[in-house]
mmCIF file of C-alpha atoms and ligand atoms in Angstrom:
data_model
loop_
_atom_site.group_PDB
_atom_site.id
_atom_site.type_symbol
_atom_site.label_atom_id
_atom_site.label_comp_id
_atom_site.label_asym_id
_atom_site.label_seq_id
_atom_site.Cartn_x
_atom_site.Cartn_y
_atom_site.Cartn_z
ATOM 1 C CA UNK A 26 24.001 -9.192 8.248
ATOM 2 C CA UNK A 27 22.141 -6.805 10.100
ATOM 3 C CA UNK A 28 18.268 -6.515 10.181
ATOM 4 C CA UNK A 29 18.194 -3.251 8.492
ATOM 5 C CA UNK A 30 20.398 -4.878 5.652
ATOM 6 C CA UNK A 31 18.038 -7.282 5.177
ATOM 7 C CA UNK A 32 15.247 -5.001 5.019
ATOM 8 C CA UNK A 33 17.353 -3.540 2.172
ATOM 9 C CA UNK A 34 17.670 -6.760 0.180
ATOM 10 C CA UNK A 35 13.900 -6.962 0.205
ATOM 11 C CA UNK A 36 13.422 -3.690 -0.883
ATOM 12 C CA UNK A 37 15.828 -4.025 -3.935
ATOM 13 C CA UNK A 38 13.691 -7.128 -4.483
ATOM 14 C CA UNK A 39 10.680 -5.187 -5.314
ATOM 15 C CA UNK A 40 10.649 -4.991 -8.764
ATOM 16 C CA UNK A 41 11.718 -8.856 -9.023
ATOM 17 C CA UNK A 42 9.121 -9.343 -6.962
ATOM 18 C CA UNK A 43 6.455 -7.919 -9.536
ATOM 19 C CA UNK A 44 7.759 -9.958 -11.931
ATOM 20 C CA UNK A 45 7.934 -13.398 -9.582
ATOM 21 C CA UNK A 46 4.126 -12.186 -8.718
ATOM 22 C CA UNK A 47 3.233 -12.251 -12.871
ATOM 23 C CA UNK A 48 4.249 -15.341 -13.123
ATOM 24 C CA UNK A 49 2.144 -17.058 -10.037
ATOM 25 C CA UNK A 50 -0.961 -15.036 -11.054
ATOM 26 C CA UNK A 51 -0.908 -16.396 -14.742
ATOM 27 C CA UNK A 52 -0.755 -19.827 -13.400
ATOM 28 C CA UNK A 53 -3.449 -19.422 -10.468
ATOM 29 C CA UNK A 54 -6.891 -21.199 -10.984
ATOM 30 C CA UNK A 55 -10.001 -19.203 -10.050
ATOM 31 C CA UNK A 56 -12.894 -20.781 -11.095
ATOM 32 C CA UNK A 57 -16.145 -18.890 -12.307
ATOM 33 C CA UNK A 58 -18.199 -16.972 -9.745
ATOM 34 C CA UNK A 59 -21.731 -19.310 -9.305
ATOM 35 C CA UNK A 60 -23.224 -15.653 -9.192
ATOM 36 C CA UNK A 61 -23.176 -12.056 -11.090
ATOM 37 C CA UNK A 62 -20.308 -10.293 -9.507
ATOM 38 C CA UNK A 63 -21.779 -6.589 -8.330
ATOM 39 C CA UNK A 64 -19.296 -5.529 -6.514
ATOM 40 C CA UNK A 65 -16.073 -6.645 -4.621
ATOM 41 C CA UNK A 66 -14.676 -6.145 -1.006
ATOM 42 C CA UNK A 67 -11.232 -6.759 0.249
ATOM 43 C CA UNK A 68 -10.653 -7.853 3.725
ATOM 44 C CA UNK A 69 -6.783 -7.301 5.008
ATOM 45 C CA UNK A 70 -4.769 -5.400 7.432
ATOM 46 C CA UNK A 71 -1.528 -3.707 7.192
ATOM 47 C CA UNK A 72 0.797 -4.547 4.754
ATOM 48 C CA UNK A 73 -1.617 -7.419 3.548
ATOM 49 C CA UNK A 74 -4.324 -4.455 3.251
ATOM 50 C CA UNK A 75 -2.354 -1.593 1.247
ATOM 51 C CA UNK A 76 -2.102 -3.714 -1.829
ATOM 52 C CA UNK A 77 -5.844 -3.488 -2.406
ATOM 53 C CA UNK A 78 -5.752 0.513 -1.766
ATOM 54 C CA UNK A 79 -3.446 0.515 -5.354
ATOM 55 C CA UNK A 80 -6.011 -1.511 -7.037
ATOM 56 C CA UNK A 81 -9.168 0.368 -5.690
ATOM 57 C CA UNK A 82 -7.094 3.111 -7.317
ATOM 58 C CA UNK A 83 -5.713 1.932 -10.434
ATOM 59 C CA UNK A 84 -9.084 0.071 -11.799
ATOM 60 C CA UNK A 85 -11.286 3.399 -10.952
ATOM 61 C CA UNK A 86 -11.587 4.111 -14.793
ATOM 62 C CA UNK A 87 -11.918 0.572 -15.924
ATOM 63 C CA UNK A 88 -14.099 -1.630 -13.697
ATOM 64 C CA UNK A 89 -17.870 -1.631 -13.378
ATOM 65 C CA UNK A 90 -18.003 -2.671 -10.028
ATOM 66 C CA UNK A 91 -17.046 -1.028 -6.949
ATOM 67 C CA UNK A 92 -13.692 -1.894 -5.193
ATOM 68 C CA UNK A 93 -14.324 -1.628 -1.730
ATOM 69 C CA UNK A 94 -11.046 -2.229 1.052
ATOM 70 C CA UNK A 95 -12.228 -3.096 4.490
ATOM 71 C CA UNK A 96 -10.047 -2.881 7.388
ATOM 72 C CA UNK A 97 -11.343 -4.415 10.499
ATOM 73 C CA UNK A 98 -13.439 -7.436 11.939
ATOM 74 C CA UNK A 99 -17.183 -6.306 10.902
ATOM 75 C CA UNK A 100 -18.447 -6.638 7.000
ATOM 76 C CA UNK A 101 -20.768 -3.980 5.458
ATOM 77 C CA UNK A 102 -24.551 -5.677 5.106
ATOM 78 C CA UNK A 103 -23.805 -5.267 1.278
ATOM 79 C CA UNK A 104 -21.586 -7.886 1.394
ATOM 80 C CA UNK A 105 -23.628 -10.717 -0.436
ATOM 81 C CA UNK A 106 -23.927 -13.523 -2.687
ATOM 82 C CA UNK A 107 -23.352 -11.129 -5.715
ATOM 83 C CA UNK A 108 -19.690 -9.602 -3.709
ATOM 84 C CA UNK A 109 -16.162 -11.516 -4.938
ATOM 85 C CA UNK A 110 -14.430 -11.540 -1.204
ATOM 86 C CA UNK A 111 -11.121 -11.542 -1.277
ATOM 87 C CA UNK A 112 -9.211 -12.084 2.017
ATOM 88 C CA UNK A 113 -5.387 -10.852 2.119
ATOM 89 C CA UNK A 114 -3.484 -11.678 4.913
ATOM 90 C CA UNK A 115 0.337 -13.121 4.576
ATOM 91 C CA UNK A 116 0.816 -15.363 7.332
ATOM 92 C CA UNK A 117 -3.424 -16.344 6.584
ATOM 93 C CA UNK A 118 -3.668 -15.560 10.753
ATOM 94 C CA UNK A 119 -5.063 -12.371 10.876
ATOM 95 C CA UNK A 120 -7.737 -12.146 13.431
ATOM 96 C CA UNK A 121 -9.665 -9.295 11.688
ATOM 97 C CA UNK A 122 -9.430 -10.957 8.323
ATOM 98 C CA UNK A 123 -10.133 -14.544 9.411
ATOM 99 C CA UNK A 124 -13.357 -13.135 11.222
ATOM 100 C CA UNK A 125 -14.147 -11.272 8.141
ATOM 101 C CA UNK A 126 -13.592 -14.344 6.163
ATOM 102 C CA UNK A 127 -16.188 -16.688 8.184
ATOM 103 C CA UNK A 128 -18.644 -13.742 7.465
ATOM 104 C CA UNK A 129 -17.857 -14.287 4.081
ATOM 105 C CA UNK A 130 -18.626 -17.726 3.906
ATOM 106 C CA UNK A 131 -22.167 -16.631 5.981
ATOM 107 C CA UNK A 132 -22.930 -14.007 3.341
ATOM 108 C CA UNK A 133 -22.395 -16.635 0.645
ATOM 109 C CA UNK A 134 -20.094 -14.483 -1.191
ATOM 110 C CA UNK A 135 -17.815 -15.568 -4.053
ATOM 111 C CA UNK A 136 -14.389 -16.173 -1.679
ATOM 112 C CA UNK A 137 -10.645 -16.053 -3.068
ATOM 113 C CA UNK A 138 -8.161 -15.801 -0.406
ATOM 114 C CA UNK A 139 -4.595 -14.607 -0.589
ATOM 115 C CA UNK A 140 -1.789 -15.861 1.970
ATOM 116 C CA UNK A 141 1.347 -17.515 2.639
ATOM 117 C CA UNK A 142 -0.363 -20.247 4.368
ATOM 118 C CA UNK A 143 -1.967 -20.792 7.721
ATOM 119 C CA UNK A 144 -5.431 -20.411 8.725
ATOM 120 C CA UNK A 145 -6.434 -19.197 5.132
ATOM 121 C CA UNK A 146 -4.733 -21.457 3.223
ATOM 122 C CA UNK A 147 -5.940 -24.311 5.120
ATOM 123 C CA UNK A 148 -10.044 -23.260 5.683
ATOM 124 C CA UNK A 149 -9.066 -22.365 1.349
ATOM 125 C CA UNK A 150 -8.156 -26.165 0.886
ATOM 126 C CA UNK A 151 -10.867 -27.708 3.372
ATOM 127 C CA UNK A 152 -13.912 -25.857 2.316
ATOM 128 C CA UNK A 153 -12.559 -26.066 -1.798
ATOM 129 C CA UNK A 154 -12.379 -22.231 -2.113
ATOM 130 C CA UNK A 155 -10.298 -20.458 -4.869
ATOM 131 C CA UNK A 156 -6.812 -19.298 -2.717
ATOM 132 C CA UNK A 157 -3.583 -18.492 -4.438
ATOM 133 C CA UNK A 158 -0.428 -19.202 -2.054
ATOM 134 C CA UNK A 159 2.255 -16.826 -2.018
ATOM 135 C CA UNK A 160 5.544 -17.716 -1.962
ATOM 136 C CA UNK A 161 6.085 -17.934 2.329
ATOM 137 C CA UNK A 162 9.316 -17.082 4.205
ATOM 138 C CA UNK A 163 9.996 -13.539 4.293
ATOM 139 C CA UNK A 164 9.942 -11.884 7.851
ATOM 140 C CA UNK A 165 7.376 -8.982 6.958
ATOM 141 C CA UNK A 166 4.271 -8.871 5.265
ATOM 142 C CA UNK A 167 5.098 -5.144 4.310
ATOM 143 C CA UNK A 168 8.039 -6.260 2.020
ATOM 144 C CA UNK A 169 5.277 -8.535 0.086
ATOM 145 C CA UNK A 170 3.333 -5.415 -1.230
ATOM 146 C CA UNK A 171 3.960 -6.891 -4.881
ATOM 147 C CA UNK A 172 2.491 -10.006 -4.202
ATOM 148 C CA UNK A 173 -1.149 -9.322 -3.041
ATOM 149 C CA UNK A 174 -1.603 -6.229 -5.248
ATOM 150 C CA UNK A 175 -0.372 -8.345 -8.293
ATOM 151 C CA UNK A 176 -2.774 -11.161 -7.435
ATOM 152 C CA UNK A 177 -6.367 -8.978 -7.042
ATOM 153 C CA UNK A 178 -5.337 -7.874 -10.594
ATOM 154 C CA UNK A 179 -5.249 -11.366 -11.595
ATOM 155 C CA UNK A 180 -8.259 -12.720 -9.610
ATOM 156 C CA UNK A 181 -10.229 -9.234 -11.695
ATOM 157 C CA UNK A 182 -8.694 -10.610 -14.802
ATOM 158 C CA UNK A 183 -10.041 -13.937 -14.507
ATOM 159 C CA UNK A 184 -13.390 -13.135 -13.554
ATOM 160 C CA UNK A 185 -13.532 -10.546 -16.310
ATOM 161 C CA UNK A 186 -13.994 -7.941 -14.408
ATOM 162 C CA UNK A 187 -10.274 -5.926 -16.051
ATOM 163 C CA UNK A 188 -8.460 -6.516 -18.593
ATOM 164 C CA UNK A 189 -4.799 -7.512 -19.167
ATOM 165 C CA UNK A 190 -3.373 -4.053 -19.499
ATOM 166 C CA UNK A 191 -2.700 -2.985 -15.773
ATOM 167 C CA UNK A 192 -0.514 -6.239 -15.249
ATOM 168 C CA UNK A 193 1.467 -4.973 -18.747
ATOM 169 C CA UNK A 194 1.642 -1.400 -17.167
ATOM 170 C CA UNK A 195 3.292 -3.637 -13.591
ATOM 171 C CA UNK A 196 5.696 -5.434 -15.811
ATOM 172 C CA UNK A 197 6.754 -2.176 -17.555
ATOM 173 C CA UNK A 198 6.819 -0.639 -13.991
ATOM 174 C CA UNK A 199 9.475 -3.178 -12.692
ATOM 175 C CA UNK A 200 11.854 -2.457 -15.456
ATOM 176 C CA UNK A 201 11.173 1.139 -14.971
ATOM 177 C CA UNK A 202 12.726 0.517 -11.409
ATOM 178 C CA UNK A 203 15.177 -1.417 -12.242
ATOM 179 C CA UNK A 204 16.679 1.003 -14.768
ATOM 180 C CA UNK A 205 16.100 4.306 -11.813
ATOM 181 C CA UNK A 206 17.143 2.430 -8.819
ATOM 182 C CA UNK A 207 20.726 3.636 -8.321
ATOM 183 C CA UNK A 208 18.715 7.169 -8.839
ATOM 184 C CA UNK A 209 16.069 6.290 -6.543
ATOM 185 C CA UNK A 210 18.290 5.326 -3.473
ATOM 186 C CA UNK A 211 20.150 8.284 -3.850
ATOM 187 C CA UNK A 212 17.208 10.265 -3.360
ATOM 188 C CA UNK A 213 16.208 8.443 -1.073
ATOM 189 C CA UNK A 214 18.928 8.806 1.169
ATOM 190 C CA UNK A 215 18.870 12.978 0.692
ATOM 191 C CA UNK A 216 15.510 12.732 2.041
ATOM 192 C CA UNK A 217 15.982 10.052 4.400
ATOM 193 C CA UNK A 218 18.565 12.557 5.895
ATOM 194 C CA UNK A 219 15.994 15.815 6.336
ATOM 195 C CA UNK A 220 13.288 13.935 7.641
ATOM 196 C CA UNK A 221 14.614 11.159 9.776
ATOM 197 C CA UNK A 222 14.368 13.591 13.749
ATOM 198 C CA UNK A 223 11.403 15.654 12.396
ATOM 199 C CA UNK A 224 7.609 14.996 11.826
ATOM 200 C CA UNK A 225 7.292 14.336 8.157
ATOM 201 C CA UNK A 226 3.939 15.123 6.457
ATOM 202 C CA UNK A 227 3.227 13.619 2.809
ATOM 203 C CA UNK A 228 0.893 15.648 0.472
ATOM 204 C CA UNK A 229 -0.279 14.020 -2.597
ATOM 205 C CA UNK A 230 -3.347 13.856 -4.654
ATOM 206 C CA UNK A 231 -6.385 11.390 -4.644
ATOM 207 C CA UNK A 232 -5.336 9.094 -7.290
ATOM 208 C CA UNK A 233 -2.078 9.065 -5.196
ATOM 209 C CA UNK A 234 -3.250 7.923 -1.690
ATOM 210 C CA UNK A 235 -2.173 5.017 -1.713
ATOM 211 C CA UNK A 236 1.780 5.865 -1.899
ATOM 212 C CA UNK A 237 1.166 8.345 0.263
ATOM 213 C CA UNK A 238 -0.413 5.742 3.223
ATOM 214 C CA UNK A 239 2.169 3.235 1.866
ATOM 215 C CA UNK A 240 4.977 6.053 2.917
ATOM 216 C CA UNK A 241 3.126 6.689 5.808
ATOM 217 C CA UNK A 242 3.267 3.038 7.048
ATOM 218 C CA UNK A 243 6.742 2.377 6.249
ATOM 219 C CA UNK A 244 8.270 5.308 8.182
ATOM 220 C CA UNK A 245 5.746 3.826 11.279
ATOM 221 C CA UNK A 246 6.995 0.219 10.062
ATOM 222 C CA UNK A 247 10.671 0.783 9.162
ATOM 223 C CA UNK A 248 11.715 3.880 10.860
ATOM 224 C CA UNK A 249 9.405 3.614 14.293
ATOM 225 C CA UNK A 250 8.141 7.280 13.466
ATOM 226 C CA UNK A 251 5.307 9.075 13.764
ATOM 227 C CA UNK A 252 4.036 10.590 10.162
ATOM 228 C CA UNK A 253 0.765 11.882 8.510
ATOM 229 C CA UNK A 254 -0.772 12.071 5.360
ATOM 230 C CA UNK A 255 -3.572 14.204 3.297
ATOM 231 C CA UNK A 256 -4.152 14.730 0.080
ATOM 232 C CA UNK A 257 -5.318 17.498 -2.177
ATOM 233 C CA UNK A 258 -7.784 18.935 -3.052
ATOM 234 C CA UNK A 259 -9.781 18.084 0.430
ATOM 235 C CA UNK A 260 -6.883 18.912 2.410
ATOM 236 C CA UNK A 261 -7.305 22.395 0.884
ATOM 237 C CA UNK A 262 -10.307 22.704 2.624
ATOM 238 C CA UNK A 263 -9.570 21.814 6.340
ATOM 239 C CA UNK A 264 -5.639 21.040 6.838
ATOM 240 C CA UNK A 265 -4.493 24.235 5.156
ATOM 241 C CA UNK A 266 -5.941 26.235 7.874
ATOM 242 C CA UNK A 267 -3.601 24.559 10.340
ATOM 243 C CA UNK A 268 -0.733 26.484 8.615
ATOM 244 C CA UNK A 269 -0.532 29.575 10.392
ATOM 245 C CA UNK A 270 2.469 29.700 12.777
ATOM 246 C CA UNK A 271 5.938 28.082 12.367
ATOM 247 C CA UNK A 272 6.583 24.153 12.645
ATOM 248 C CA UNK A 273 10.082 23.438 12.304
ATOM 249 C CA UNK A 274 10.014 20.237 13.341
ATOM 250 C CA UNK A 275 7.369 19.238 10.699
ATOM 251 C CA UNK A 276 8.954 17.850 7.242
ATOM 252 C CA UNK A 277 6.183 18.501 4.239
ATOM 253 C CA UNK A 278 7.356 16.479 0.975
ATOM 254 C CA UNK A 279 5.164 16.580 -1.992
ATOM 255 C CA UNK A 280 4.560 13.741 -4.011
ATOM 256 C CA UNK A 281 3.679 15.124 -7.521
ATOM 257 C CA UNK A 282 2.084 13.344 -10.610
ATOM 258 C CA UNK A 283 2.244 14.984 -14.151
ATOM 259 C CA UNK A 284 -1.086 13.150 -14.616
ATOM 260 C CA UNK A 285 -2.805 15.380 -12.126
ATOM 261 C CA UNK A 286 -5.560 17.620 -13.686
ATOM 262 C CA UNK A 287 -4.391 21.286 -14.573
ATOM 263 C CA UNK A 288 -6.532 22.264 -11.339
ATOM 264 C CA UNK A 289 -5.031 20.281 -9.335
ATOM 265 C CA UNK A 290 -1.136 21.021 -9.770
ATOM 266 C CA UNK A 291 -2.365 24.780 -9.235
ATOM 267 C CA UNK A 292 -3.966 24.143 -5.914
ATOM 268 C CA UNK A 293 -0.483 21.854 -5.214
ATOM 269 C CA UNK A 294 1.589 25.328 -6.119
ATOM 270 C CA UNK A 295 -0.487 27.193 -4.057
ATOM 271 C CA UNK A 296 -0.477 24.730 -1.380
ATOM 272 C CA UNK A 297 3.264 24.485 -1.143
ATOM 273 C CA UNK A 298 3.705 28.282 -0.951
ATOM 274 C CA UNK A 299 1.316 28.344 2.247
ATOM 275 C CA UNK A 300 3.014 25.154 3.881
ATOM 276 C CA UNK A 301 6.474 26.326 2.633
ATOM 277 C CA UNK A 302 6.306 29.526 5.324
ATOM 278 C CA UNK A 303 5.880 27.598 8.130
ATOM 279 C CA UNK A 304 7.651 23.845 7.813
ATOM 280 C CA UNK A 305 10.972 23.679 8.912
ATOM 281 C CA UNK A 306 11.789 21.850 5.526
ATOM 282 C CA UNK A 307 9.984 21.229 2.413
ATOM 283 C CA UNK A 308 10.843 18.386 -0.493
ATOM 284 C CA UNK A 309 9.007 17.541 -3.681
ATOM 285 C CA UNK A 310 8.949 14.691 -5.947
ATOM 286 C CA UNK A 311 7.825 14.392 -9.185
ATOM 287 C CA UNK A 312 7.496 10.282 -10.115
ATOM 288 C CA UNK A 313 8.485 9.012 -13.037
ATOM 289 C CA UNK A 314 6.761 6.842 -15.397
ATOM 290 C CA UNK A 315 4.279 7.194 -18.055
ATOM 291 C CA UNK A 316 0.946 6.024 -16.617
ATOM 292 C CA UNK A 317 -0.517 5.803 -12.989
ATOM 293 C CA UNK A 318 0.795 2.045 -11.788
ATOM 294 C CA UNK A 319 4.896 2.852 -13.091
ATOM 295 C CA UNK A 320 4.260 6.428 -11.113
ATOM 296 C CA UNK A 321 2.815 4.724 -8.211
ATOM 297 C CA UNK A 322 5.256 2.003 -8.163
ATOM 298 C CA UNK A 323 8.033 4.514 -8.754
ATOM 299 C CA UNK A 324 7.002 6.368 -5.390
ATOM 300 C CA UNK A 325 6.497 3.104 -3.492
ATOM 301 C CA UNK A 326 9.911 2.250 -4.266
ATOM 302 C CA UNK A 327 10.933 5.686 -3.211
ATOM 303 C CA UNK A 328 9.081 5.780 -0.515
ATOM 304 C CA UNK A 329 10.671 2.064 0.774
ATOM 305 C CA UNK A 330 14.006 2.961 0.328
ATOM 306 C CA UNK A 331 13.623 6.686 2.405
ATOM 307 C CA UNK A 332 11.815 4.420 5.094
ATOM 308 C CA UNK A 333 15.437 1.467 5.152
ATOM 309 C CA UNK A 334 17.835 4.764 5.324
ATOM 310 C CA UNK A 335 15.552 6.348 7.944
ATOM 311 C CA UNK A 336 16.044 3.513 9.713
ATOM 312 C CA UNK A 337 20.029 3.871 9.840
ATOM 313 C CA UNK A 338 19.794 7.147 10.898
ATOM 314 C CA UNK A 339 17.477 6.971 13.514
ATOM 315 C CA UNK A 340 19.681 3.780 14.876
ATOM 316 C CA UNK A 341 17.309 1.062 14.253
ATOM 317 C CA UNK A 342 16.139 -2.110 12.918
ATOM 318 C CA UNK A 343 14.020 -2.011 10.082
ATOM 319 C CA UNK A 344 12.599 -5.463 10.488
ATOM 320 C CA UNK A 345 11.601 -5.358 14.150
ATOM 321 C CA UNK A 346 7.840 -4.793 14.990
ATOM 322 C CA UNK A 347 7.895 -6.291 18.312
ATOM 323 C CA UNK A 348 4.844 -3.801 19.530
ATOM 324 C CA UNK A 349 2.961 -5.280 17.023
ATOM 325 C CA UNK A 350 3.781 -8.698 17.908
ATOM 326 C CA UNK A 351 2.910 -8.212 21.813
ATOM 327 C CA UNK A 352 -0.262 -6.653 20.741
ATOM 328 C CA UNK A 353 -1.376 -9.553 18.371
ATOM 329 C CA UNK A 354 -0.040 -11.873 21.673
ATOM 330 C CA UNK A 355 -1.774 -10.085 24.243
ATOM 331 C CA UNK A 356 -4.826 -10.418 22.170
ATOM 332 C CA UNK A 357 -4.359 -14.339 21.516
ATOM 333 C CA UNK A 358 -3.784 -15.063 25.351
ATOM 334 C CA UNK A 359 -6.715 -12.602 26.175
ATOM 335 C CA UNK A 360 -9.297 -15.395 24.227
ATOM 336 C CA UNK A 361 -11.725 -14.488 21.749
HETATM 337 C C1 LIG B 21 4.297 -6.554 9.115
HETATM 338 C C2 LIG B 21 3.245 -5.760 8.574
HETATM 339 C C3 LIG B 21 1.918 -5.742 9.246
HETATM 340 C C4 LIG B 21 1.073 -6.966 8.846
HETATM 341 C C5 LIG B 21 -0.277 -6.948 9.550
HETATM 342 C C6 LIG B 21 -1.202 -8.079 9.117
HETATM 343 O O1 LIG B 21 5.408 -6.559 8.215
HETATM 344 O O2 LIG B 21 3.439 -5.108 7.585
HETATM 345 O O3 LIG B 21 1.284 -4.548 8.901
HETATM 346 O O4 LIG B 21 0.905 -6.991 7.455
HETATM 347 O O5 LIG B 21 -0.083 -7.029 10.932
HETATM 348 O O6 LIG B 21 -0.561 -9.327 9.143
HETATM 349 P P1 LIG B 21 -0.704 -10.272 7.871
HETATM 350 O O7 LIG B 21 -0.073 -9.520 6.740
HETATM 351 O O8 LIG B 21 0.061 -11.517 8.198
HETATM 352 O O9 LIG B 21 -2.157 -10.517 7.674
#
């Protein structure tokens, strides 16, 4: 079995993997917060960090707090007793997250952390802080996207903070890919085939970002290709200028949502029309589903499977993020 073929078992584990991430959040223990929550901050990188951009996205219109997603080593000052801290980090060794972590426990925040195991898990179990352990073992953090996004919504729930319905709208979302996924790869692999030697460039709206930095990361992760992202509207008011002479090397797909505002699907027309004279290729998709999470989930899956067959084409493996890994050793052997 090839690397890239196991990259595709994990990604047709997806929407299992919502459903295996249910069933650990309804049995995780988080115990009350010994202060008001005001607002919460989420510390994780990479494909330990994404998750939290979904739920910063999908709670907008239901929680009273502020969701704020912080990726580095320094903590706003507004970090306090009154934030719920959540650290994210699948292996738990994350030097950005463990530093923001320690700041956490300075601040006096109310701490949950997420991970696998290692330095997290065990600082969780020595200090008695809420953690919930995910299920350890798989070879990228990317591929556990389910897990840590499924878990905030639970850690929310439990401190009151959301209701139940998102986590219904996750478990209606994995059936929803189930039933499309034949579809789905085979629509993956058409665009996996125009974009996989060319500079693709995802457009989407706000509510959407997320998919599209989730696409954007797994063509870096998964297809070792360079890609960018904007969304619309503000893109219509700096990026669209850059459209004025030919780019046939750049790829522009569309990710489209029928829950955009009327506004916004016209500036999306319009926007395609200017882009469309000067790409060398442009794609649209509308997702499927019948509320945000099954659209965004629809994309992500989308967007995994384009990055697996982009991958094939390009001639390599999936799996392998060895620059990464130097980087993260250089920095260990460099000392703190
Ligand atoms: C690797 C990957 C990376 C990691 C990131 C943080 O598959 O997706 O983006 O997620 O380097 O590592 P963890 O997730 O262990 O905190």
């Amino acid at each position: 079995m090839t690397q890239s073929k196991d990259m595709k078992d994990l990604v047709a584990g997806f929407p299992a993997q919502l459903l295996e991430a249910i069933e650990i959040g309804e049995q995780a223990n988080i115990s009350p917060a010994k202060n008001p929550i005001h607002k919460v901050y989420v510390a994780g990188m990479g494909g330990s960090g994404i998750g939290a951009d979904f739920v910063a996205s999908f709670i907008r219109e239901e929680s009273p707090v502020p969701y704020v997603t912080g990726k580095g080593y320094e903590l706003p000052a507004w970090v306090d007793e009154n934030t719920l801290a959540i650290a994210s980090s699948y292996s738990g060794n994350t030097e950005e997250t463990l530093s923001s972590f320690n700041q956490f426990l300075e601040k006096g925040a109310k701490v949950v952390c997420l991970a696998s195991g290692g330095k997290l898990i065990e600082a969780a179990k020595e200090k008695g802080l809420d953690y919930i352990q995910l299920p350890g073992g798989s070879p990228s953090p990317r591929a556990c996207l389910g897990y840590s996004l499924v878990q905030q919504l639970f850690v929310l729930n439990k401190l009151g903070l959301i209701g139940a319905s998102l986590i219904d709208q996750l478990r209606s979302a994995s059936a929803l890919l189930e039933k499309h996924q034949e579809a789905v790869k085979g629509r993956a692999q058409q665009i996996a085939a125009l974009i996989y030697d060319r500079l693709p460039v995802i457009y989407t709206s706000g509510r959407l970002e997320p998919v599209a930095i989730r696409m954007r990361q797994q063509f870096n992760e998964n297809g070792k290709m360079l890609c960018w992202h904007h969304v619309i509207p503000e893109m219509n008011h700096n990026e669209l200028v850059g459209w004025r002479q030919e780019q046939s090397r750049i790829a522009a797909l569309f990710l489209r949502s029928s829950l955009d505002s009327a506004r916004n699907q016209l500036r999306t027309e319009i926007t395609k029309e200017v882009v469309g004279n000067f790409a060398g290729s442009l794609m649209e998709v509308q997702a499927k589903g019948e509320n945000l999470v099954e659209q965004a989930m629809y994309l992500v899956h989308l967007a995994d499977w384009i990055s697996v067959y982009v991958a094939d084409q390009r001639g390599v493996d999936a799996i392998e993020i060895k620059v990464i890994d130097y980087l993260k050793d250089s920095l260990a052997k460099a000392g703190e």
